[in-house]
Each structure stands twice: as structure tokens, then as C-alpha cells.
mmCIF file of C-alpha atoms in Angstrom:
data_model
loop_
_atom_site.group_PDB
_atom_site.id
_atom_site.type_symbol
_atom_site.label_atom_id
_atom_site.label_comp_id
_atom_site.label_asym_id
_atom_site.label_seq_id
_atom_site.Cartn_x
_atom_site.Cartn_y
_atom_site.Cartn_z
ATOM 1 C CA UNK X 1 -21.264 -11.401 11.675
ATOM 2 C CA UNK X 2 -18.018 -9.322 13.098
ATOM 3 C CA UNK X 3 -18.070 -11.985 16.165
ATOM 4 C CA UNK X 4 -17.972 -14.927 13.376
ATOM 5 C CA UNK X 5 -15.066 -13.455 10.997
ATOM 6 C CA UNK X 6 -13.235 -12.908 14.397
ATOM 7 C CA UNK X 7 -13.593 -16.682 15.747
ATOM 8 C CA UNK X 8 -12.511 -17.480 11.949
ATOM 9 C CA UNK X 9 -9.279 -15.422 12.080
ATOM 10 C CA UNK X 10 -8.764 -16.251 15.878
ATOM 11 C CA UNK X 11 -9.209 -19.955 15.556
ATOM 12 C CA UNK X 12 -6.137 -22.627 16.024
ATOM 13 C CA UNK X 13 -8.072 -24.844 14.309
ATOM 14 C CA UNK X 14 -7.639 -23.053 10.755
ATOM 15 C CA UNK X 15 -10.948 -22.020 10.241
ATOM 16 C CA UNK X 16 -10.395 -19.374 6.758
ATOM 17 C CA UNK X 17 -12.164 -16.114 6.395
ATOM 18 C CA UNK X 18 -14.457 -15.299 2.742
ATOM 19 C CA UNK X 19 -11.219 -12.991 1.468
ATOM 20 C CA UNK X 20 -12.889 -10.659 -1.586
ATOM 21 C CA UNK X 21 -9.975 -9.184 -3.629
ATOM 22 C CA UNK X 22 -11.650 -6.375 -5.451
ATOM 23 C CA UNK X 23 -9.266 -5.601 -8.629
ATOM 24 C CA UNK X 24 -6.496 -9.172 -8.778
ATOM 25 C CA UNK X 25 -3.589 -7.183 -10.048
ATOM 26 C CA UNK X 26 -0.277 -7.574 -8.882
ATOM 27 C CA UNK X 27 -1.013 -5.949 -5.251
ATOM 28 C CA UNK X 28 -4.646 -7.914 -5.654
ATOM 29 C CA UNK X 29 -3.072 -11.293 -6.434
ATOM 30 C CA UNK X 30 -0.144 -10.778 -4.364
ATOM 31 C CA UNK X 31 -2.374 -10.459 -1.217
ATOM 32 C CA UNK X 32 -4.920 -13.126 -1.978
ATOM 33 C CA UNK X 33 -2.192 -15.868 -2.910
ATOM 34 C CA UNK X 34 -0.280 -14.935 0.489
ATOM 35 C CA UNK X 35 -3.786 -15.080 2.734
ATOM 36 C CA UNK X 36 -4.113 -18.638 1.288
ATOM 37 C CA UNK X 37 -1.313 -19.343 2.726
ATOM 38 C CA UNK X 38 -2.787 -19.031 5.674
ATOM 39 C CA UNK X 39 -5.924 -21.258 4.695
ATOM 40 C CA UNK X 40 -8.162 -18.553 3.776
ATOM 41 C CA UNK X 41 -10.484 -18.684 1.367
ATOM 42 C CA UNK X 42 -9.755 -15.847 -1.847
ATOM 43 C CA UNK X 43 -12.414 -14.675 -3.940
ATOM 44 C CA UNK X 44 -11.272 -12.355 -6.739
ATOM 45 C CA UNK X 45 -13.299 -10.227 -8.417
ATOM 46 C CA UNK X 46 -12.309 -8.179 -11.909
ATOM 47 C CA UNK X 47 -13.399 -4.562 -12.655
ATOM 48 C CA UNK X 48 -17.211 -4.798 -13.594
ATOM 49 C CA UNK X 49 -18.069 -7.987 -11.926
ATOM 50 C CA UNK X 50 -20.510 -8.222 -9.304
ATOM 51 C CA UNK X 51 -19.425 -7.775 -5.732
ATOM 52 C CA UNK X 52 -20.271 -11.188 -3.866
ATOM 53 C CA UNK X 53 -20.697 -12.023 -0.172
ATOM 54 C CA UNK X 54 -17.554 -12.076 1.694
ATOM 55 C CA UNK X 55 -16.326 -11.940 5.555
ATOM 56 C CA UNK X 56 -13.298 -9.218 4.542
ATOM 57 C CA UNK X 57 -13.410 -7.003 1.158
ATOM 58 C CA UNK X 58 -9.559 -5.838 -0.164
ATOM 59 C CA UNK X 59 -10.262 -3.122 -2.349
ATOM 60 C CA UNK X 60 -6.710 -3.322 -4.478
ATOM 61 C CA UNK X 61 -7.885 -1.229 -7.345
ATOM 62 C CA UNK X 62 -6.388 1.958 -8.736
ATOM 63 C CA UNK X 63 -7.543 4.794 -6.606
ATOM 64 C CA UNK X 64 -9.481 6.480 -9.029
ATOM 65 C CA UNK X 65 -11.189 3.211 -8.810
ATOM 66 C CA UNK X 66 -11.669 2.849 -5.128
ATOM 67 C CA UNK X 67 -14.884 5.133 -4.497
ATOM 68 C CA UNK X 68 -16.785 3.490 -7.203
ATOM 69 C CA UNK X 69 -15.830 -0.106 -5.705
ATOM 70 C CA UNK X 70 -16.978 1.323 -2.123
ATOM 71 C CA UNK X 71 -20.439 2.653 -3.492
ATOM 72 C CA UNK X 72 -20.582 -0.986 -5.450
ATOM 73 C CA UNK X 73 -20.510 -2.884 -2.118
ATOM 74 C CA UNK X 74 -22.752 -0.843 -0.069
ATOM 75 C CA UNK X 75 -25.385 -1.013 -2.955
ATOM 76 C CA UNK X 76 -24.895 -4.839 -3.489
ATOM 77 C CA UNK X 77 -27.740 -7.269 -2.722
ATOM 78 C CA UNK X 78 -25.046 -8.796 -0.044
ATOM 79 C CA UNK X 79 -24.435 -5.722 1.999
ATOM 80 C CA UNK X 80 -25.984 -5.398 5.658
ATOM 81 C CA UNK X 81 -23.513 -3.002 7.296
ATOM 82 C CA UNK X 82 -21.243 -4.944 9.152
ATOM 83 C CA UNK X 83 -18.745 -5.607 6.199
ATOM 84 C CA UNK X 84 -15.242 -5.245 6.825
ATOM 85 C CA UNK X 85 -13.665 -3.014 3.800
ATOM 86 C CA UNK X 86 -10.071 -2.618 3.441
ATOM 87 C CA UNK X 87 -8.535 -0.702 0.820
ATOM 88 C CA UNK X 88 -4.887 -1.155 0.061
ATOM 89 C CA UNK X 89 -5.098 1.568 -2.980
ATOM 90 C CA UNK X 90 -2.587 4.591 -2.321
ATOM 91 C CA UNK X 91 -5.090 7.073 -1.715
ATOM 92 C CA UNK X 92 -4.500 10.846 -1.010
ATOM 93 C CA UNK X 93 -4.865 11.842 3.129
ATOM 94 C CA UNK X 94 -8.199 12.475 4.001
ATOM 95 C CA UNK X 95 -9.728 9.735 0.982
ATOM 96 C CA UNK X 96 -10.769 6.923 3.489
ATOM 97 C CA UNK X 97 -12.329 9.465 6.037
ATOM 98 C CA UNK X 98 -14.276 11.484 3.212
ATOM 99 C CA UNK X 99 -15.806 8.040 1.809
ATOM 100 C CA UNK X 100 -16.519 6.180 4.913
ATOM 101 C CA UNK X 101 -18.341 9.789 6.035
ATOM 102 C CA UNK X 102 -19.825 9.873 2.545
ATOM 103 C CA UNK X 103 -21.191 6.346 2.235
ATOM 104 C CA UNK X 104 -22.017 5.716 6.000
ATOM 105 C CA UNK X 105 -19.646 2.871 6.024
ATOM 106 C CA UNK X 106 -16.683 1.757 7.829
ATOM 107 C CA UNK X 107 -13.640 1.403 5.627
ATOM 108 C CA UNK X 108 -9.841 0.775 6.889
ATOM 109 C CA UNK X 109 -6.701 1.587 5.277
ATOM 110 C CA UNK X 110 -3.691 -0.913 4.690
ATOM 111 C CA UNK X 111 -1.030 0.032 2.853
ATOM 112 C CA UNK X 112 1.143 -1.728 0.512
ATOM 113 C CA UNK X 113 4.700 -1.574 0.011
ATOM 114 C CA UNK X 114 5.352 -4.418 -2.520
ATOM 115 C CA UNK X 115 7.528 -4.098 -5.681
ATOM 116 C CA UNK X 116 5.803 -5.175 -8.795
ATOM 117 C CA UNK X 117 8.742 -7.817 -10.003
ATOM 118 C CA UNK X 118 8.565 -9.571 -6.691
ATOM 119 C CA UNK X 119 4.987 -8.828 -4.993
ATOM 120 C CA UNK X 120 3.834 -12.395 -3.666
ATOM 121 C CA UNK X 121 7.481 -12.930 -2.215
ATOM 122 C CA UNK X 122 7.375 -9.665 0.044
ATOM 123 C CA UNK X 123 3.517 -10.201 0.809
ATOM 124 C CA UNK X 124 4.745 -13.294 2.406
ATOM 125 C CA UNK X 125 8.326 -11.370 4.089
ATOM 126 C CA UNK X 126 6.923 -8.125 5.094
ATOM 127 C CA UNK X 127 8.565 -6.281 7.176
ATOM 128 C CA UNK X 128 5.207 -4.372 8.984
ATOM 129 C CA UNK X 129 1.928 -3.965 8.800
ATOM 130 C CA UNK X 130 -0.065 -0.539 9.089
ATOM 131 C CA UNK X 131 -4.003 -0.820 10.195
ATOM 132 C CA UNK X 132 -5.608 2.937 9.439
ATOM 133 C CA UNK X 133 -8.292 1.545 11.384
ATOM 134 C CA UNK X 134 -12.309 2.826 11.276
ATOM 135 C CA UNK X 135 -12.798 1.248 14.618
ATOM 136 C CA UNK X 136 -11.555 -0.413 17.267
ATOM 137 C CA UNK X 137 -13.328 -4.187 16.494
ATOM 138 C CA UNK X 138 -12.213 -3.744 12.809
ATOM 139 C CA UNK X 139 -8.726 -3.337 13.364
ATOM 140 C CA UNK X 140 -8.727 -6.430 15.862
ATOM 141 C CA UNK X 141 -10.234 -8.643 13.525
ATOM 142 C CA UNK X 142 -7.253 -7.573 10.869
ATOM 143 C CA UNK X 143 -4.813 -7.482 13.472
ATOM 144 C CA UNK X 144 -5.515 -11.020 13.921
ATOM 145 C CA UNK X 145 -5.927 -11.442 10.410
ATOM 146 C CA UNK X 146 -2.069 -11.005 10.087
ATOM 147 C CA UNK X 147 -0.566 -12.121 13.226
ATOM 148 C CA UNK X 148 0.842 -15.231 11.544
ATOM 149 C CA UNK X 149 3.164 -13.054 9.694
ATOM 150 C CA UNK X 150 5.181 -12.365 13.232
ATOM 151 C CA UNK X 151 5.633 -8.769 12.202
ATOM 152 C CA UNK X 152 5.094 -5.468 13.930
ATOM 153 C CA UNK X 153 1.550 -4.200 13.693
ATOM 154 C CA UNK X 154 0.512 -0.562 13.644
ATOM 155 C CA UNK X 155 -2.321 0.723 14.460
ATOM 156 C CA UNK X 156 -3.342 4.115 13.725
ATOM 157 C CA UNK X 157 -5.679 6.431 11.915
ATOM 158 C CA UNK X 158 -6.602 6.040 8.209
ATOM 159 C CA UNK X 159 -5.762 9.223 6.915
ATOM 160 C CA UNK X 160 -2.207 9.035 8.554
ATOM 161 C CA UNK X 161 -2.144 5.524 7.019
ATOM 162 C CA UNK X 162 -2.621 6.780 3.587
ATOM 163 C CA UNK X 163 0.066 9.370 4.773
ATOM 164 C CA UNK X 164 2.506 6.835 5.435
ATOM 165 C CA UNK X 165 2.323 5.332 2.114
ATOM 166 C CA UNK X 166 2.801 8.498 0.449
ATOM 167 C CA UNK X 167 5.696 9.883 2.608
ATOM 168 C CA UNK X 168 7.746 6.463 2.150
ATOM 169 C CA UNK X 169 7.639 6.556 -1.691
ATOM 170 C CA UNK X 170 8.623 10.158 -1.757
ATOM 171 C CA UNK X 171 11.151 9.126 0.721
ATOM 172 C CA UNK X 172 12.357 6.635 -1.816
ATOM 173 C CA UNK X 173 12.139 8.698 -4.705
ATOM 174 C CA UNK X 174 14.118 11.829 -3.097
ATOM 175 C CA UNK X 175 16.632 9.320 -2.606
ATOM 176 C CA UNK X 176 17.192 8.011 -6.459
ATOM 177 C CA UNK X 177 17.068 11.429 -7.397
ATOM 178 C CA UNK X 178 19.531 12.606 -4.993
ATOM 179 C CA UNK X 179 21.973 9.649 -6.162
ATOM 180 C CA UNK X 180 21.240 10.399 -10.062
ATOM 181 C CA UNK X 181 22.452 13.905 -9.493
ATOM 182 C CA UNK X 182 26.077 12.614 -7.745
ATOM 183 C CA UNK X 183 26.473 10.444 -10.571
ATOM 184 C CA UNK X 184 25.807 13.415 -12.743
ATOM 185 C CA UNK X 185 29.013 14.855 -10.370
ATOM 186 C CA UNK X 186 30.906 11.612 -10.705
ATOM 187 C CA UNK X 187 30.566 11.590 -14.076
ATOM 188 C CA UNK X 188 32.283 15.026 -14.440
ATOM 189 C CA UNK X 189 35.226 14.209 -12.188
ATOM 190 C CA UNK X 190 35.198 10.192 -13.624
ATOM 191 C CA UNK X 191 34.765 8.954 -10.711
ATOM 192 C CA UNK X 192 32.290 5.297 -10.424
ATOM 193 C CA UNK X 193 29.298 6.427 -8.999
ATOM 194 C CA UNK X 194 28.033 3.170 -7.992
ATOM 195 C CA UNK X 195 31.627 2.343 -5.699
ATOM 196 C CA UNK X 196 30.889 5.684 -3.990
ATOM 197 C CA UNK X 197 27.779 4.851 -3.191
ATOM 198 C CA UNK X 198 28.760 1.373 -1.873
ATOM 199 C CA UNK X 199 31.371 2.578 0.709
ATOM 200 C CA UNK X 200 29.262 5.960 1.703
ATOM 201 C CA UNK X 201 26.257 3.676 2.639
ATOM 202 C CA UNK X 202 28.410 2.283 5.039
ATOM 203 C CA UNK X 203 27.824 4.284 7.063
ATOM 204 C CA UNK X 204 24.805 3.413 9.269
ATOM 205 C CA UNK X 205 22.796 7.054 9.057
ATOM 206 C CA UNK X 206 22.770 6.359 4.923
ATOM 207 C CA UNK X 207 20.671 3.384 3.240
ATOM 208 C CA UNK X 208 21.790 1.608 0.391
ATOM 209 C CA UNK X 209 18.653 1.989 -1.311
ATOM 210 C CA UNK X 210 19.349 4.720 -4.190
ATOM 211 C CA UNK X 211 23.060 4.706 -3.357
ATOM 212 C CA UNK X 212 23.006 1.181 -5.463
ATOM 213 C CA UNK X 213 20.176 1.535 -7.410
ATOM 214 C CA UNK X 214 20.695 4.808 -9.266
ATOM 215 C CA UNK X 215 21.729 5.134 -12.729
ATOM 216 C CA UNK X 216 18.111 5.780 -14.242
ATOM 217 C CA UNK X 217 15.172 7.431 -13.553
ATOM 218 C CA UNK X 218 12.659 5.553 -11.066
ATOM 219 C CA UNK X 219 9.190 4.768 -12.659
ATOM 220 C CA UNK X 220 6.533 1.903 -12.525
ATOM 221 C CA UNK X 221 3.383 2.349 -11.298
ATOM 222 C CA UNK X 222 3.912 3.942 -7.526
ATOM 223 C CA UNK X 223 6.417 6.543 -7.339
ATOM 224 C CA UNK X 224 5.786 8.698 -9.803
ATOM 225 C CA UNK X 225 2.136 8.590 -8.922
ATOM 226 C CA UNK X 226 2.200 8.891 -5.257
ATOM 227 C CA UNK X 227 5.146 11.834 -5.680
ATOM 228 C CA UNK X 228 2.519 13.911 -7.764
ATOM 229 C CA UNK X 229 -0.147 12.853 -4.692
ATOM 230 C CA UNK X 230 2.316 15.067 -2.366
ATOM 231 C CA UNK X 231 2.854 18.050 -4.521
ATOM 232 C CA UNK X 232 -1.231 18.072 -5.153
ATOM 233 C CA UNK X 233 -1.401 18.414 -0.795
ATOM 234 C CA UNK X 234 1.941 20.580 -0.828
ATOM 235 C CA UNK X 235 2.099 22.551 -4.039
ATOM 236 C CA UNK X 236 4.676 24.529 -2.342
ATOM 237 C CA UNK X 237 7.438 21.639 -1.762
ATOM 238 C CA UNK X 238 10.774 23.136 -3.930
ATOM 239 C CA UNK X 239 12.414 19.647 -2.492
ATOM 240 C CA UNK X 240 10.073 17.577 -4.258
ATOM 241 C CA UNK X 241 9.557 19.436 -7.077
ATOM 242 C CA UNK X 242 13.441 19.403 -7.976
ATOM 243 C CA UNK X 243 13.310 15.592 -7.329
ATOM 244 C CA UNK X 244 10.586 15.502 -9.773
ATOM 245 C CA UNK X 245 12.454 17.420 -12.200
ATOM 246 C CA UNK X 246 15.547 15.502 -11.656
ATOM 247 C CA UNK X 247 13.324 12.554 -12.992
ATOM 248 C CA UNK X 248 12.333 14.416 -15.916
ATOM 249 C CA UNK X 249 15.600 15.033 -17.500
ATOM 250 C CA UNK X 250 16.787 11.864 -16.605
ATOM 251 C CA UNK X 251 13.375 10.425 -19.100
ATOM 252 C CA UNK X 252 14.323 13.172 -21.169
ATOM 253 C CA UNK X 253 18.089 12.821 -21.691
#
């Protein structure tokens, strides 16, 4: 089976791999639409259906969801070991490795990094890929599975996978909090917040993201979620906690 899904992905000939997209929500449809693309096949599957055959399974569910989905495809009548699982939930360090060592199953982690308003676009014009690969023959099948985006590919482990997810959207949201709190400052000396932050991110060391975009508190569905993920490993963090509580009174106010 692994030796077939690889001559699929491999081939020059445009032979498409069975893609399962467990849980077609944004991420879900986002990543199916953009591996047709390609000219692989999708098959998307909604909470509660049954889990069909497939060559690669993207688990893109919420990650409360994601251990139920796992123990769904390794009890489904389809299942004979060799399936190639790869969940793109944000899941807390130390998830995939507890589930693949609880289920007897290989599982890989790949991260998204889409924004809900423009998801398909940035599947399509991403700017890396990370592989927390189970195995070496797993993470060459997806490897080749996203060559055609021409994009740097990293391979590493899955819980520092789920790691780097985590660590770039508290990166992100340290940085609209930090901005909301200079406007707070601009504000007081009536000074345009979002001017300063236009000519300080010229400098190279400082990214624009947050120095343009502040103004209001960042939600949706990842931030908030995956900040709370860090302070559950790191209860201890007073940088994140103030950037959390920066958030609040923003909502608040």
C-alpha cells in the first residue's frame, strides 16, 4: 500500500492520491480544494460519518475532536495498518506522540497557518511546510505530496511540530497586544498610532504584522485558543499572561 500512494504522489504522469478530509471546515476545505489542484482525488467526510478507504487521512477537526477521529479509523472496517494519518488540528506538545503510542498507529503532524477570511488562497501561497513526521517513509510520501508547492519543507518531530504551531500564534498574539498597549500610549500623548507603527516597522528587526493591524483585540478561532494551550504547558509565563490580559480589557472596554 505505502509503495502505491508513493508511485501516486511521485508520478509525472498525474496519477492522484484517495485524499480523506476528516472535518471540511475552513482548514478541511481549504486543504482538500488546494490538493485538487494538484489532481488529487478529495473525499470529505463530516463529524459522524463513516470513515471510508483512503490512501492519506487529514484529520482537520477541532482538537478535542482529533482522538476520537484517530480511534474511528483504526476501528473502521477499512483499516489494515499502513494508513497514512495526518492531523493538521493545533494540538498541545506531546498529543500526536501520546495517541500514536496509545492506538498503535502512526500519525504525523502538519500544521496550519491559514487565516479564516482567506484559507484556500494561502493553502495554495504558503510560505512552508512542517512534516512532524512518525517515520521516515511517511514523511517522504508527504514530502512528495507537497513538492509542487516549491516551498521549503521541514521535517522534524511531531511534538515539536505541534510546538511550532503554538509558539507562532503566541508570537503573533504578543505582538497585537504589545501594539494595543502603544496605542493606549499614543492615545495619551495624541499621537496616530497606526503612522508610528508604519515608520517603526521600517526597520528590518520589527514586522509589520501588529504594528498595522492593532486597534482591537485579536480573536477568531486560533489565537486565543492556542495562547491558553501555552499557559496550560507554562502556567508560570507573566509575558503571556499580561498579553492575555491585555486582550481582555481590550473585549472588555
Amino acid at each position: 500500500m505505502l509503495l502505491t500512494v508513493y508511485l501516486k504522489v511521485n508520478s509525472k504522469g498525474g496519477i492522484g492520491v484517495l485524499i480523506q478530509i476528516i472535518g471540511p471546515g475552513v482548514v478541511g476545505k481549504a486543504t482538500g480544494e488546494g490538493f485538487k489542484r494538484y489532481g488529487h482525488i478529495i473525499d470529505y467526510v463530516d463529524k459522524g460519518e463513516e470513515i471510508r478507504y483512503a490512501d492519506i487521512h487529514f484529520i482537520c477537526t477541532p482538537e478535542n475532536e482529533v482522538e476520537d477521529v484517530v480511534a474511528r479509523i483504526k476501528s473502521s472496517k477499512w483499516f489494515v495498518g499502513e494508513e497514512i494519518i495526518v492531523v493538521r488540528s493545533s494540538t498541545k506538545p506531546g498529543t500526536i506522540n501520546s495517541l500514536m503510542w496509545k492506538y498503535d498507529i502512526h500519525i504525523c503532524h502538519n500544521p496550519e497557518f491559514l487565516r479564516e477570511s482567506v484559507a484556500e488562497f494561502e493553502f495554495l501561497n504558503m510560505d512552508r511546510v512542517i512534516i512532524g513526521g512518525c517515520c521516515s517513509i511517511h514523511e517522504d510520501i508527504l514530502e512528495e505530496l507537497y513538492k509542487p508547492f516549491q516551498v521549503p519543507i521541514i521535517r522534524t518531530t511531531p511534538t515539536m511540530s505541534e510546538m511550532i504551531k503554538l509558539t507562532t500564534n503566541a508570537y503573533l498574539s504578543t505582538t497585537i497586544s504589545f501594539w494595543n498597549e502603544i496605542s493606549q500610549i499614543c492615545k495619551k500623548l495624541g499621537l496616530n498610532s497606526h503612522e508610528l507603527g508604519s515608520i517603526v516597522s521600517l526597520d528590518p528587526r520589527i514586522p509589520a504584522y501588529g504594528a498595522k493591524m492593532h486597534g482591537k483585540p485579536f480573536g477568531g478561532k486560533c489565537l486565543p485558543k492556542d495562547l491558553d494551550q501555552m499557559l496550560e504547558l507554562y502556567d508560570d509565563s507573566i509575558l503571556l499572561k499580561a498579553v492575555k490580559e491585555v486582550n481582555r480589557g481590550l473585549m472588555d472596554g
